[in-house]
JSON list of C-alpha atoms in Angstrom, two decimals:
[
{"chain": "R", "resi": 1, "resn": "MET", "atom": "CA", "xyz": [-23.86, 139.65, 189.63]},
{"chain": "R", "resi": 2, "resn": "THR", "atom": "CA", "xyz": [-26.06, 136.61, 189.49]},
{"chain": "R", "resi": 3, "resn": "THR", "atom": "CA", "xyz": [-27.36, 135.65, 192.91]},
{"chain": "R", "resi": 4, "resn": "THR", "atom": "CA", "xyz": [-29.20, 132.71, 194.32]},
{"chain": "R", "resi": 5, "resn": "ALA", "atom": "CA", "xyz": [-30.71, 132.17, 197.75]},
{"chain": "R", "resi": 6, "resn": "ALA", "atom": "CA", "xyz": [-29.01, 134.28, 200.40]},
{"chain": "R", "resi": 7, "resn": "ASP", "atom": "CA", "xyz": [-27.27, 136.37, 197.71]},
{"chain": "R", "resi": 8, "resn": "THR", "atom": "CA", "xyz": [-24.68, 133.75, 196.86]},
{"chain": "R", "resi": 9, "resn": "THR", "atom": "CA", "xyz": [-22.20, 134.81, 194.17]},
{"chain": "R", "resi": 10, "resn": "ARG", "atom": "CA", "xyz": [-21.14, 132.23, 191.59]},
{"chain": "R", "resi": 11, "resn": "VAL", "atom": "CA", "xyz": [-17.41, 131.99, 190.98]},
{"chain": "R", "resi": 12, "resn": "ASP", "atom": "CA", "xyz": [-15.70, 129.72, 188.43]},
{"chain": "R", "resi": 13, "resn": "PHE", "atom": "CA", "xyz": [-12.06, 128.80, 189.01]},
{"chain": "R", "resi": 14, "resn": "TRP", "atom": "CA", "xyz": [-9.81, 127.11, 186.43]},
{"chain": "R", "resi": 15, "resn": "PHE", "atom": "CA", "xyz": [-6.60, 125.48, 187.65]},
{"chain": "R", "resi": 16, "resn": "ASP", "atom": "CA", "xyz": [-3.79, 123.19, 186.62]},
{"chain": "R", "resi": 17, "resn": "PRO", "atom": "CA", "xyz": [-2.99, 120.96, 189.62]},
{"chain": "R", "resi": 18, "resn": "SER", "atom": "CA", "xyz": [0.75, 121.35, 188.97]},
{"chain": "R", "resi": 19, "resn": "CYS", "atom": "CA", "xyz": [0.79, 125.17, 189.14]},
{"chain": "R", "resi": 20, "resn": "PRO", "atom": "CA", "xyz": [1.98, 126.47, 192.53]},
{"chain": "R", "resi": 21, "resn": "TRP", "atom": "CA", "xyz": [0.57, 129.93, 191.83]},
{"chain": "R", "resi": 22, "resn": "ALA", "atom": "CA", "xyz": [-2.89, 128.54, 191.10]},
{"chain": "R", "resi": 23, "resn": "TRP", "atom": "CA", "xyz": [-2.64, 126.56, 194.34]},
{"chain": "R", "resi": 24, "resn": "MET", "atom": "CA", "xyz": [-1.86, 129.73, 196.29]},
{"chain": "R", "resi": 25, "resn": "THR", "atom": "CA", "xyz": [-4.77, 131.57, 194.70]},
{"chain": "R", "resi": 26, "resn": "SER", "atom": "CA", "xyz": [-7.10, 128.67, 195.40]},
{"chain": "R", "resi": 27, "resn": "ARG", "atom": "CA", "xyz": [-6.22, 128.79, 199.10]},
{"chain": "R", "resi": 28, "resn": "TRP", "atom": "CA", "xyz": [-7.07, 132.50, 199.10]},
{"chain": "R", "resi": 29, "resn": "VAL", "atom": "CA", "xyz": [-10.43, 131.81, 197.44]},
{"chain": "R", "resi": 30, "resn": "ASP", "atom": "CA", "xyz": [-11.11, 129.16, 200.10]},
{"chain": "R", "resi": 31, "resn": "GLU", "atom": "CA", "xyz": [-10.32, 131.76, 202.74]},
{"chain": "R", "resi": 32, "resn": "VAL", "atom": "CA", "xyz": [-12.90, 134.25, 201.45]},
{"chain": "R", "resi": 33, "resn": "THR", "atom": "CA", "xyz": [-15.62, 131.83, 200.32]},
{"chain": "R", "resi": 34, "resn": "ASP", "atom": "CA", "xyz": [-17.74, 131.85, 203.47]},
{"chain": "R", "resi": 35, "resn": "ALA", "atom": "CA", "xyz": [-17.32, 135.54, 204.28]},
{"chain": "R", "resi": 36, "resn": "ARG", "atom": "CA", "xyz": [-18.26, 136.61, 200.75]},
{"chain": "R", "resi": 37, "resn": "ASN", "atom": "CA", "xyz": [-20.89, 133.86, 200.31]},
{"chain": "R", "resi": 38, "resn": "LEU", "atom": "CA", "xyz": [-19.27, 132.42, 197.20]},
{"chain": "R", "resi": 39, "resn": "ASP", "atom": "CA", "xyz": [-20.51, 129.40, 195.27]},
{"chain": "R", "resi": 40, "resn": "VAL", "atom": "CA", "xyz": [-17.23, 128.26, 193.71]},
{"chain": "R", "resi": 41, "resn": "HIS", "atom": "CA", "xyz": [-17.17, 125.85, 190.77]},
{"chain": "R", "resi": 42, "resn": "TRP", "atom": "CA", "xyz": [-13.76, 124.28, 190.11]},
{"chain": "R", "resi": 43, "resn": "HIS", "atom": "CA", "xyz": [-12.59, 123.43, 186.58]},
{"chain": "R", "resi": 44, "resn": "ILE", "atom": "CA", "xyz": [-9.51, 121.87, 185.05]},
{"chain": "R", "resi": 45, "resn": "MET", "atom": "CA", "xyz": [-7.19, 123.67, 182.65]},
{"chain": "R", "resi": 46, "resn": "SER", "atom": "CA", "xyz": [-3.78, 122.59, 181.38]},
{"chain": "R", "resi": 47, "resn": "LEU", "atom": "CA", "xyz": [-0.42, 124.31, 181.16]},
{"chain": "R", "resi": 48, "resn": "ALA", "atom": "CA", "xyz": [0.61, 121.64, 178.66]},
{"chain": "R", "resi": 49, "resn": "VAL", "atom": "CA", "xyz": [-2.31, 122.47, 176.37]},
{"chain": "R", "resi": 50, "resn": "LEU", "atom": "CA", "xyz": [-1.76, 126.21, 176.87]},
{"chain": "R", "resi": 51, "resn": "ASN", "atom": "CA", "xyz": [1.85, 125.92, 175.71]},
{"chain": "R", "resi": 52, "resn": "GLU", "atom": "CA", "xyz": [1.59, 123.09, 173.17]},
{"chain": "R", "resi": 53, "resn": "ASP", "atom": "CA", "xyz": [2.23, 125.41, 170.22]},
{"chain": "R", "resi": 54, "resn": "GLN", "atom": "CA", "xyz": [4.51, 127.83, 172.06]},
{"chain": "R", "resi": 55, "resn": "ASP", "atom": "CA", "xyz": [8.29, 128.17, 171.95]},
{"chain": "R", "resi": 56, "resn": "VAL", "atom": "CA", "xyz": [9.21, 127.13, 175.48]},
{"chain": "R", "resi": 57, "resn": "SER", "atom": "CA", "xyz": [12.42, 125.81, 177.00]},
{"chain": "R", "resi": 58, "resn": "ASP", "atom": "CA", "xyz": [13.23, 122.11, 176.87]},
{"chain": "R", "resi": 59, "resn": "ASP", "atom": "CA", "xyz": [13.17, 121.98, 180.66]},
{"chain": "R", "resi": 60, "resn": "TYR", "atom": "CA", "xyz": [9.67, 123.43, 180.79]},
{"chain": "R", "resi": 61, "resn": "ARG", "atom": "CA", "xyz": [8.42, 121.15, 178.02]},
{"chain": "R", "resi": 62, "resn": "ALA", "atom": "CA", "xyz": [9.81, 118.15, 179.90]},
{"chain": "R", "resi": 63, "resn": "PHE", "atom": "CA", "xyz": [7.41, 118.99, 182.73]},
{"chain": "R", "resi": 64, "resn": "PHE", "atom": "CA", "xyz": [4.30, 118.62, 180.54]},
{"chain": "R", "resi": 65, "resn": "PRO", "atom": "CA", "xyz": [3.90, 114.80, 180.64]},
{"chain": "R", "resi": 66, "resn": "ARG", "atom": "CA", "xyz": [3.83, 114.86, 184.44]},
{"chain": "R", "resi": 67, "resn": "ALA", "atom": "CA", "xyz": [1.42, 117.79, 184.49]},
{"chain": "R", "resi": 68, "resn": "LEU", "atom": "CA", "xyz": [-0.83, 116.00, 182.00]},
{"chain": "R", "resi": 69, "resn": "ARG", "atom": "CA", "xyz": [-1.11, 113.01, 184.33]},
{"chain": "R", "resi": 70, "resn": "TYR", "atom": "CA", "xyz": [-2.64, 115.22, 186.99]},
{"chain": "R", "resi": 71, "resn": "THR", "atom": "CA", "xyz": [-4.95, 117.14, 184.65]},
{"chain": "R", "resi": 72, "resn": "ARG", "atom": "CA", "xyz": [-6.11, 113.95, 182.97]},
{"chain": "R", "resi": 73, "resn": "LEU", "atom": "CA", "xyz": [-6.80, 112.40, 186.37]},
{"chain": "R", "resi": 74, "resn": "VAL", "atom": "CA", "xyz": [-9.06, 115.28, 187.39]},
{"chain": "R", "resi": 75, "resn": "ALA", "atom": "CA", "xyz": [-10.83, 115.24, 184.02]},
{"chain": "R", "resi": 76, "resn": "ALA", "atom": "CA", "xyz": [-11.41, 111.48, 184.27]},
{"chain": "R", "resi": 77, "resn": "ALA", "atom": "CA", "xyz": [-12.68, 111.72, 187.84]},
{"chain": "R", "resi": 78, "resn": "ALA", "atom": "CA", "xyz": [-15.12, 114.48, 186.91]},
{"chain": "R", "resi": 79, "resn": "ALA", "atom": "CA", "xyz": [-16.38, 112.59, 183.86]},
{"chain": "R", "resi": 80, "resn": "GLU", "atom": "CA", "xyz": [-16.87, 109.31, 185.70]},
{"chain": "R", "resi": 81, "resn": "HIS", "atom": "CA", "xyz": [-17.91, 110.51, 189.17]},
{"chain": "R", "resi": 82, "resn": "GLY", "atom": "CA", "xyz": [-19.35, 113.98, 188.75]},
{"chain": "R", "resi": 83, "resn": "HIS", "atom": "CA", "xyz": [-18.19, 117.53, 189.15]},
{"chain": "R", "resi": 84, "resn": "ALA", "atom": "CA", "xyz": [-18.43, 117.40, 192.95]},
{"chain": "R", "resi": 85, "resn": "VAL", "atom": "CA", "xyz": [-15.23, 115.33, 193.16]},
{"chain": "R", "resi": 86, "resn": "VAL", "atom": "CA", "xyz": [-13.06, 117.98, 191.44]},
{"chain": "R", "resi": 87, "resn": "LYS", "atom": "CA", "xyz": [-12.34, 120.18, 194.46]},
{"chain": "R", "resi": 88, "resn": "PRO", "atom": "CA", "xyz": [-11.60, 117.43, 196.99]},
{"chain": "R", "resi": 89, "resn": "LEU", "atom": "CA", "xyz": [-9.35, 115.71, 194.46]},
{"chain": "R", "resi": 90, "resn": "TYR", "atom": "CA", "xyz": [-7.57, 118.99, 193.71]},
{"chain": "R", "resi": 91, "resn": "ASP", "atom": "CA", "xyz": [-7.06, 119.54, 197.44]},
{"chain": "R", "resi": 92, "resn": "ALA", "atom": "CA", "xyz": [-5.67, 116.03, 197.91]},
{"chain": "R", "resi": 93, "resn": "LEU", "atom": "CA", "xyz": [-3.34, 116.33, 194.93]},
{"chain": "R", "resi": 94, "resn": "GLY", "atom": "CA", "xyz": [-2.26, 119.90, 195.62]},
{"chain": "R", "resi": 95, "resn": "THR", "atom": "CA", "xyz": [-1.43, 119.28, 199.28]},
{"chain": "R", "resi": 96, "resn": "ARG", "atom": "CA", "xyz": [1.05, 116.61, 198.20]},
{"chain": "R", "resi": 97, "resn": "ILE", "atom": "CA", "xyz": [2.36, 118.41, 195.12]},
{"chain": "R", "resi": 98, "resn": "HIS", "atom": "CA", "xyz": [2.91, 121.86, 196.61]},
{"chain": "R", "resi": 99, "resn": "PRO", "atom": "CA", "xyz": [3.43, 122.10, 200.39]},
{"chain": "R", "resi": 100, "resn": "GLY", "atom": "CA", "xyz": [4.30, 118.40, 200.31]},
{"chain": "R", "resi": 101, "resn": "GLY", "atom": "CA", "xyz": [6.96, 118.96, 197.63]},
{"chain": "R", "resi": 102, "resn": "ARG", "atom": "CA", "xyz": [6.24, 115.64, 195.92]},
{"chain": "R", "resi": 103, "resn": "ALA", "atom": "CA", "xyz": [5.26, 116.75, 192.41]},
{"chain": "R", "resi": 104, "resn": "GLU", "atom": "CA", "xyz": [7.58, 114.26, 190.71]},
{"chain": "R", "resi": 105, "resn": "ASP", "atom": "CA", "xyz": [6.35, 111.30, 192.78]},
{"chain": "R", "resi": 106, "resn": "VAL", "atom": "CA", "xyz": [3.38, 111.04, 190.43]},
{"chain": "R", "resi": 107, "resn": "ASP", "atom": "CA", "xyz": [2.26, 107.46, 190.95]},
{"chain": "R", "resi": 108, "resn": "ALA", "atom": "CA", "xyz": [2.28, 107.71, 194.73]},
{"chain": "R", "resi": 109, "resn": "VAL", "atom": "CA", "xyz": [0.66, 111.15, 194.79]},
{"chain": "R", "resi": 110, "resn": "ILE", "atom": "CA", "xyz": [-2.16, 109.95, 192.54]},
{"chain": "R", "resi": 111, "resn": "ALA", "atom": "CA", "xyz": [-2.69, 106.73, 194.47]},
{"chain": "R", "resi": 112, "resn": "GLU", "atom": "CA", "xyz": [-2.82, 108.55, 197.82]},
{"chain": "R", "resi": 113, "resn": "ALA", "atom": "CA", "xyz": [-5.12, 111.28, 196.51]},
{"chain": "R", "resi": 114, "resn": "LEU", "atom": "CA", "xyz": [-7.55, 108.75, 195.09]},
{"chain": "R", "resi": 115, "resn": "ALA", "atom": "CA", "xyz": [-7.56, 106.82, 198.37]},
{"chain": "R", "resi": 116, "resn": "GLU", "atom": "CA", "xyz": [-8.12, 110.01, 200.39]},
{"chain": "R", "resi": 117, "resn": "THR", "atom": "CA", "xyz": [-11.09, 111.06, 198.27]},
{"chain": "R", "resi": 118, "resn": "GLY", "atom": "CA", "xyz": [-12.61, 107.59, 198.05]},
{"chain": "R", "resi": 119, "resn": "LEU", "atom": "CA", "xyz": [-12.22, 107.38, 194.28]},
{"chain": "R", "resi": 120, "resn": "PRO", "atom": "CA", "xyz": [-11.36, 104.14, 192.46]},
{"chain": "R", "resi": 121, "resn": "ALA", "atom": "CA", "xyz": [-7.68, 103.29, 192.24]},
{"chain": "R", "resi": 122, "resn": "ALA", "atom": "CA", "xyz": [-8.26, 102.37, 188.59]},
{"chain": "R", "resi": 123, "resn": "LEU", "atom": "CA", "xyz": [-8.43, 106.07, 187.72]},
{"chain": "R", "resi": 124, "resn": "ALA", "atom": "CA", "xyz": [-4.64, 106.14, 188.06]},
{"chain": "R", "resi": 125, "resn": "GLU", "atom": "CA", "xyz": [-4.37, 104.06, 184.89]},
{"chain": "R", "resi": 126, "resn": "VAL", "atom": "CA", "xyz": [-6.83, 106.32, 183.08]},
{"chain": "R", "resi": 127, "resn": "SER", "atom": "CA", "xyz": [-4.53, 109.26, 183.84]},
{"chain": "R", "resi": 128, "resn": "THR", "atom": "CA", "xyz": [-1.89, 107.73, 181.56]},
{"chain": "R", "resi": 129, "resn": "THR", "atom": "CA", "xyz": [-4.24, 107.83, 178.56]},
{"chain": "R", "resi": 130, "resn": "ASP", "atom": "CA", "xyz": [-5.95, 110.50, 176.47]},
{"chain": "R", "resi": 131, "resn": "ALA", "atom": "CA", "xyz": [-9.40, 108.99, 177.13]},
{"chain": "R", "resi": 132, "resn": "TYR", "atom": "CA", "xyz": [-10.75, 112.22, 178.61]},
{"chain": "R", "resi": 133, "resn": "ASP", "atom": "CA", "xyz": [-8.64, 114.74, 176.73]},
{"chain": "R", "resi": 134, "resn": "GLY", "atom": "CA", "xyz": [-11.78, 115.91, 174.92]},
{"chain": "R", "resi": 135, "resn": "PRO", "atom": "CA", "xyz": [-13.59, 117.22, 178.02]},
{"chain": "R", "resi": 136, "resn": "MET", "atom": "CA", "xyz": [-10.28, 118.31, 179.56]},
{"chain": "R", "resi": 137, "resn": "ARG", "atom": "CA", "xyz": [-9.47, 120.48, 176.55]},
{"chain": "R", "resi": 138, "resn": "GLU", "atom": "CA", "xyz": [-13.04, 121.76, 176.38]},
{"chain": "R", "resi": 139, "resn": "SER", "atom": "CA", "xyz": [-12.80, 122.88, 180.00]},
{"chain": "R", "resi": 140, "resn": "HIS", "atom": "CA", "xyz": [-9.38, 124.44, 179.36]},
{"chain": "R", "resi": 141, "resn": "PHE", "atom": "CA", "xyz": [-10.54, 126.47, 176.37]},
{"chain": "R", "resi": 142, "resn": "ASP", "atom": "CA", "xyz": [-13.71, 127.53, 178.15]},
{"chain": "R", "resi": 143, "resn": "GLY", "atom": "CA", "xyz": [-11.58, 129.18, 180.82]},
{"chain": "R", "resi": 144, "resn": "ILE", "atom": "CA", "xyz": [-8.78, 130.54, 178.66]},
{"chain": "R", "resi": 145, "resn": "GLY", "atom": "CA", "xyz": [-11.24, 131.82, 176.08]},
{"chain": "R", "resi": 146, "resn": "ARG", "atom": "CA", "xyz": [-12.59, 134.24, 178.67]},
{"chain": "R", "resi": 147, "resn": "VAL", "atom": "CA", "xyz": [-9.25, 135.93, 179.29]},
{"chain": "R", "resi": 148, "resn": "GLY", "atom": "CA", "xyz": [-7.07, 135.36, 176.20]},
{"chain": "R", "resi": 149, "resn": "GLN", "atom": "CA", "xyz": [-4.23, 133.05, 175.25]},
{"chain": "R", "resi": 150, "resn": "ASP", "atom": "CA", "xyz": [-1.46, 135.27, 176.66]},
{"chain": "R", "resi": 151, "resn": "VAL", "atom": "CA", "xyz": [-2.15, 134.42, 180.30]},
{"chain": "R", "resi": 152, "resn": "GLY", "atom": "CA", "xyz": [-1.99, 131.26, 182.39]},
{"chain": "R", "resi": 153, "resn": "THR", "atom": "CA", "xyz": [-3.49, 129.57, 185.41]},
{"chain": "R", "resi": 154, "resn": "PRO", "atom": "CA", "xyz": [-5.52, 130.31, 187.44]},
{"chain": "R", "resi": 155, "resn": "VAL", "atom": "CA", "xyz": [-8.47, 131.91, 185.69]},
{"chain": "R", "resi": 156, "resn": "ILE", "atom": "CA", "xyz": [-11.33, 133.22, 187.81]},
{"chain": "R", "resi": 157, "resn": "ALA", "atom": "CA", "xyz": [-14.74, 134.21, 186.45]},
{"chain": "R", "resi": 158, "resn": "ILE", "atom": "CA", "xyz": [-17.46, 136.03, 188.34]},
{"chain": "R", "resi": 159, "resn": "ASP", "atom": "CA", "xyz": [-20.44, 135.95, 186.02]},
{"chain": "R", "resi": 160, "resn": "ASP", "atom": "CA", "xyz": [-19.28, 137.80, 182.90]},
{"chain": "R", "resi": 161, "resn": "VAL", "atom": "CA", "xyz": [-16.11, 139.16, 184.51]},
{"chain": "R", "resi": 162, "resn": "ALA", "atom": "CA", "xyz": [-13.08, 136.91, 184.11]},
{"chain": "R", "resi": 163, "resn": "PHE", "atom": "CA", "xyz": [-9.42, 137.52, 184.90]},
{"chain": "R", "resi": 164, "resn": "PHE", "atom": "CA", "xyz": [-6.08, 135.74, 185.26]},
{"chain": "R", "resi": 165, "resn": "GLY", "atom": "CA", "xyz": [-4.67, 135.44, 188.75]},
{"chain": "R", "resi": 166, "resn": "PRO", "atom": "CA", "xyz": [-4.06, 137.14, 191.00]},
{"chain": "R", "resi": 167, "resn": "VAL", "atom": "CA", "xyz": [-0.54, 135.79, 191.43]},
{"chain": "R", "resi": 168, "resn": "ILE", "atom": "CA", "xyz": [0.12, 135.98, 195.16]},
{"chain": "R", "resi": 169, "resn": "SER", "atom": "CA", "xyz": [2.57, 134.62, 197.73]},
{"chain": "R", "resi": 170, "resn": "PRO", "atom": "CA", "xyz": [1.74, 133.74, 200.41]},
{"chain": "R", "resi": 171, "resn": "ALA", "atom": "CA", "xyz": [-2.04, 133.43, 200.33]},
{"chain": "R", "resi": 172, "resn": "PRO", "atom": "CA", "xyz": [-3.48, 136.16, 202.59]},
{"chain": "R", "resi": 173, "resn": "LYS", "atom": "CA", "xyz": [-5.82, 135.38, 205.44]},
{"chain": "R", "resi": 174, "resn": "GLY", "atom": "CA", "xyz": [-8.54, 137.09, 207.44]},
{"chain": "R", "resi": 175, "resn": "ASP", "atom": "CA", "xyz": [-9.30, 140.74, 206.74]},
{"chain": "R", "resi": 176, "resn": "GLN", "atom": "CA", "xyz": [-6.33, 141.00, 204.39]},
{"chain": "R", "resi": 177, "resn": "ALA", "atom": "CA", "xyz": [-7.75, 138.20, 202.23]},
{"chain": "R", "resi": 178, "resn": "LEU", "atom": "CA", "xyz": [-11.15, 139.89, 202.11]},
{"chain": "R", "resi": 179, "resn": "ALA", "atom": "CA", "xyz": [-9.66, 143.27, 201.23]},
{"chain": "R", "resi": 180, "resn": "LEU", "atom": "CA", "xyz": [-7.69, 141.75, 198.37]},
{"chain": "R", "resi": 181, "resn": "TRP", "atom": "CA", "xyz": [-10.78, 139.92, 197.08]},
{"chain": "R", "resi": 182, "resn": "ASP", "atom": "CA", "xyz": [-12.89, 143.07, 197.11]},
{"chain": "R", "resi": 183, "resn": "GLY", "atom": "CA", "xyz": [-10.15, 145.06, 195.41]},
{"chain": "R", "resi": 184, "resn": "VAL", "atom": "CA", "xyz": [-9.48, 142.52, 192.68]},
{"chain": "R", "resi": 185, "resn": "VAL", "atom": "CA", "xyz": [-13.17, 142.08, 191.93]},
{"chain": "R", "resi": 186, "resn": "ALA", "atom": "CA", "xyz": [-13.69, 145.84, 191.79]},
{"chain": "R", "resi": 187, "resn": "ALA", "atom": "CA", "xyz": [-10.74, 146.36, 189.43]},
{"chain": "R", "resi": 188, "resn": "ALA", "atom": "CA", "xyz": [-11.69, 143.45, 187.16]},
{"chain": "R", "resi": 189, "resn": "ALA", "atom": "CA", "xyz": [-15.28, 144.69, 186.92]},
{"chain": "R", "resi": 190, "resn": "TYR", "atom": "CA", "xyz": [-14.17, 147.82, 185.06]},
{"chain": "R", "resi": 191, "resn": "PRO", "atom": "CA", "xyz": [-14.43, 146.98, 181.32]},
{"chain": "R", "resi": 192, "resn": "GLY", "atom": "CA", "xyz": [-11.33, 148.96, 180.43]},
{"chain": "R", "resi": 193, "resn": "PHE", "atom": "CA", "xyz": [-9.07, 147.40, 183.04]},
{"chain": "R", "resi": 194, "resn": "PHE", "atom": "CA", "xyz": [-6.63, 144.88, 181.54]},
{"chain": "R", "resi": 195, "resn": "GLU", "atom": "CA", "xyz": [-3.38, 144.54, 183.45]},
{"chain": "R", "resi": 196, "resn": "LEU", "atom": "CA", "xyz": [-1.63, 145.37, 186.69]},
{"chain": "R", "resi": 197, "resn": "LYS", "atom": "CA", "xyz": [1.75, 143.70, 187.13]},
{"chain": "R", "resi": 198, "resn": "ARG", "atom": "CA", "xyz": [5.12, 143.84, 188.83]},
{"chain": "R", "resi": 199, "resn": "SER", "atom": "CA", "xyz": [8.10, 141.48, 188.91]},
{"chain": "R", "resi": 200, "resn": "ARG", "atom": "CA", "xyz": [7.84, 138.59, 191.33]},
{"chain": "R", "resi": 201, "resn": "THR", "atom": "CA", "xyz": [10.17, 138.98, 194.29]},
{"chain": "R", "resi": 202, "resn": "ALA", "atom": "CA", "xyz": [9.15, 135.83, 196.16]},
{"chain": "R", "resi": 203, "resn": "ASP", "atom": "CA", "xyz": [8.74, 132.17, 195.36]},
{"chain": "R", "resi": 204, "resn": "PRO", "atom": "CA", "xyz": [5.51, 130.37, 196.33]},
{"chain": "R", "resi": 205, "resn": "ILE", "atom": "CA", "xyz": [5.27, 130.37, 200.13]},
{"chain": "R", "resi": 206, "resn": "PHE", "atom": "CA", "xyz": [3.13, 127.52, 201.37]},
{"chain": "R", "resi": 207, "resn": "ASP", "atom": "CA", "xyz": [1.56, 127.27, 204.79]}
]
């Protein structure tokens, strides 16, 4: 693995703000970041873009315009104010969307998240346009291109090792979080390892 001072490990994390499973995984990555000395870079991806040419249900497709507002907001913020704003904006959005249960209250969620992170309120209007769809799609395909089209969000990359997930509920903490991190990284590092899966028996459980 590539290291910097103090043996920091670079991790890249692609998320769609609307995905509850990506949110759960992101909380787990936060939990292990200090203990495993991770340098995490956060990137936008889009469930709407991922499924734009797929045969999905009408109900699921109806969710895409709302999801695009959030992804476009993050892309616009990053383009206009730098990559450092991505994680705090994701945290502010995700806290309201997921444990807050306010995903459909898009205008208020965006306005509050921008205010919390000190970003201009005018970005809310940008989120209704395709002005930054170019960099948003570029970021999306950068992440999904590392793991293949038949997965979703989140995507995690550790140097040249990238994988989808893990899909977890709830996000583990403490030693359990570290054990899961070490196990997932070890499994993903094997070139011939592709899939480990079982049916979900729990919905997203937020703290």
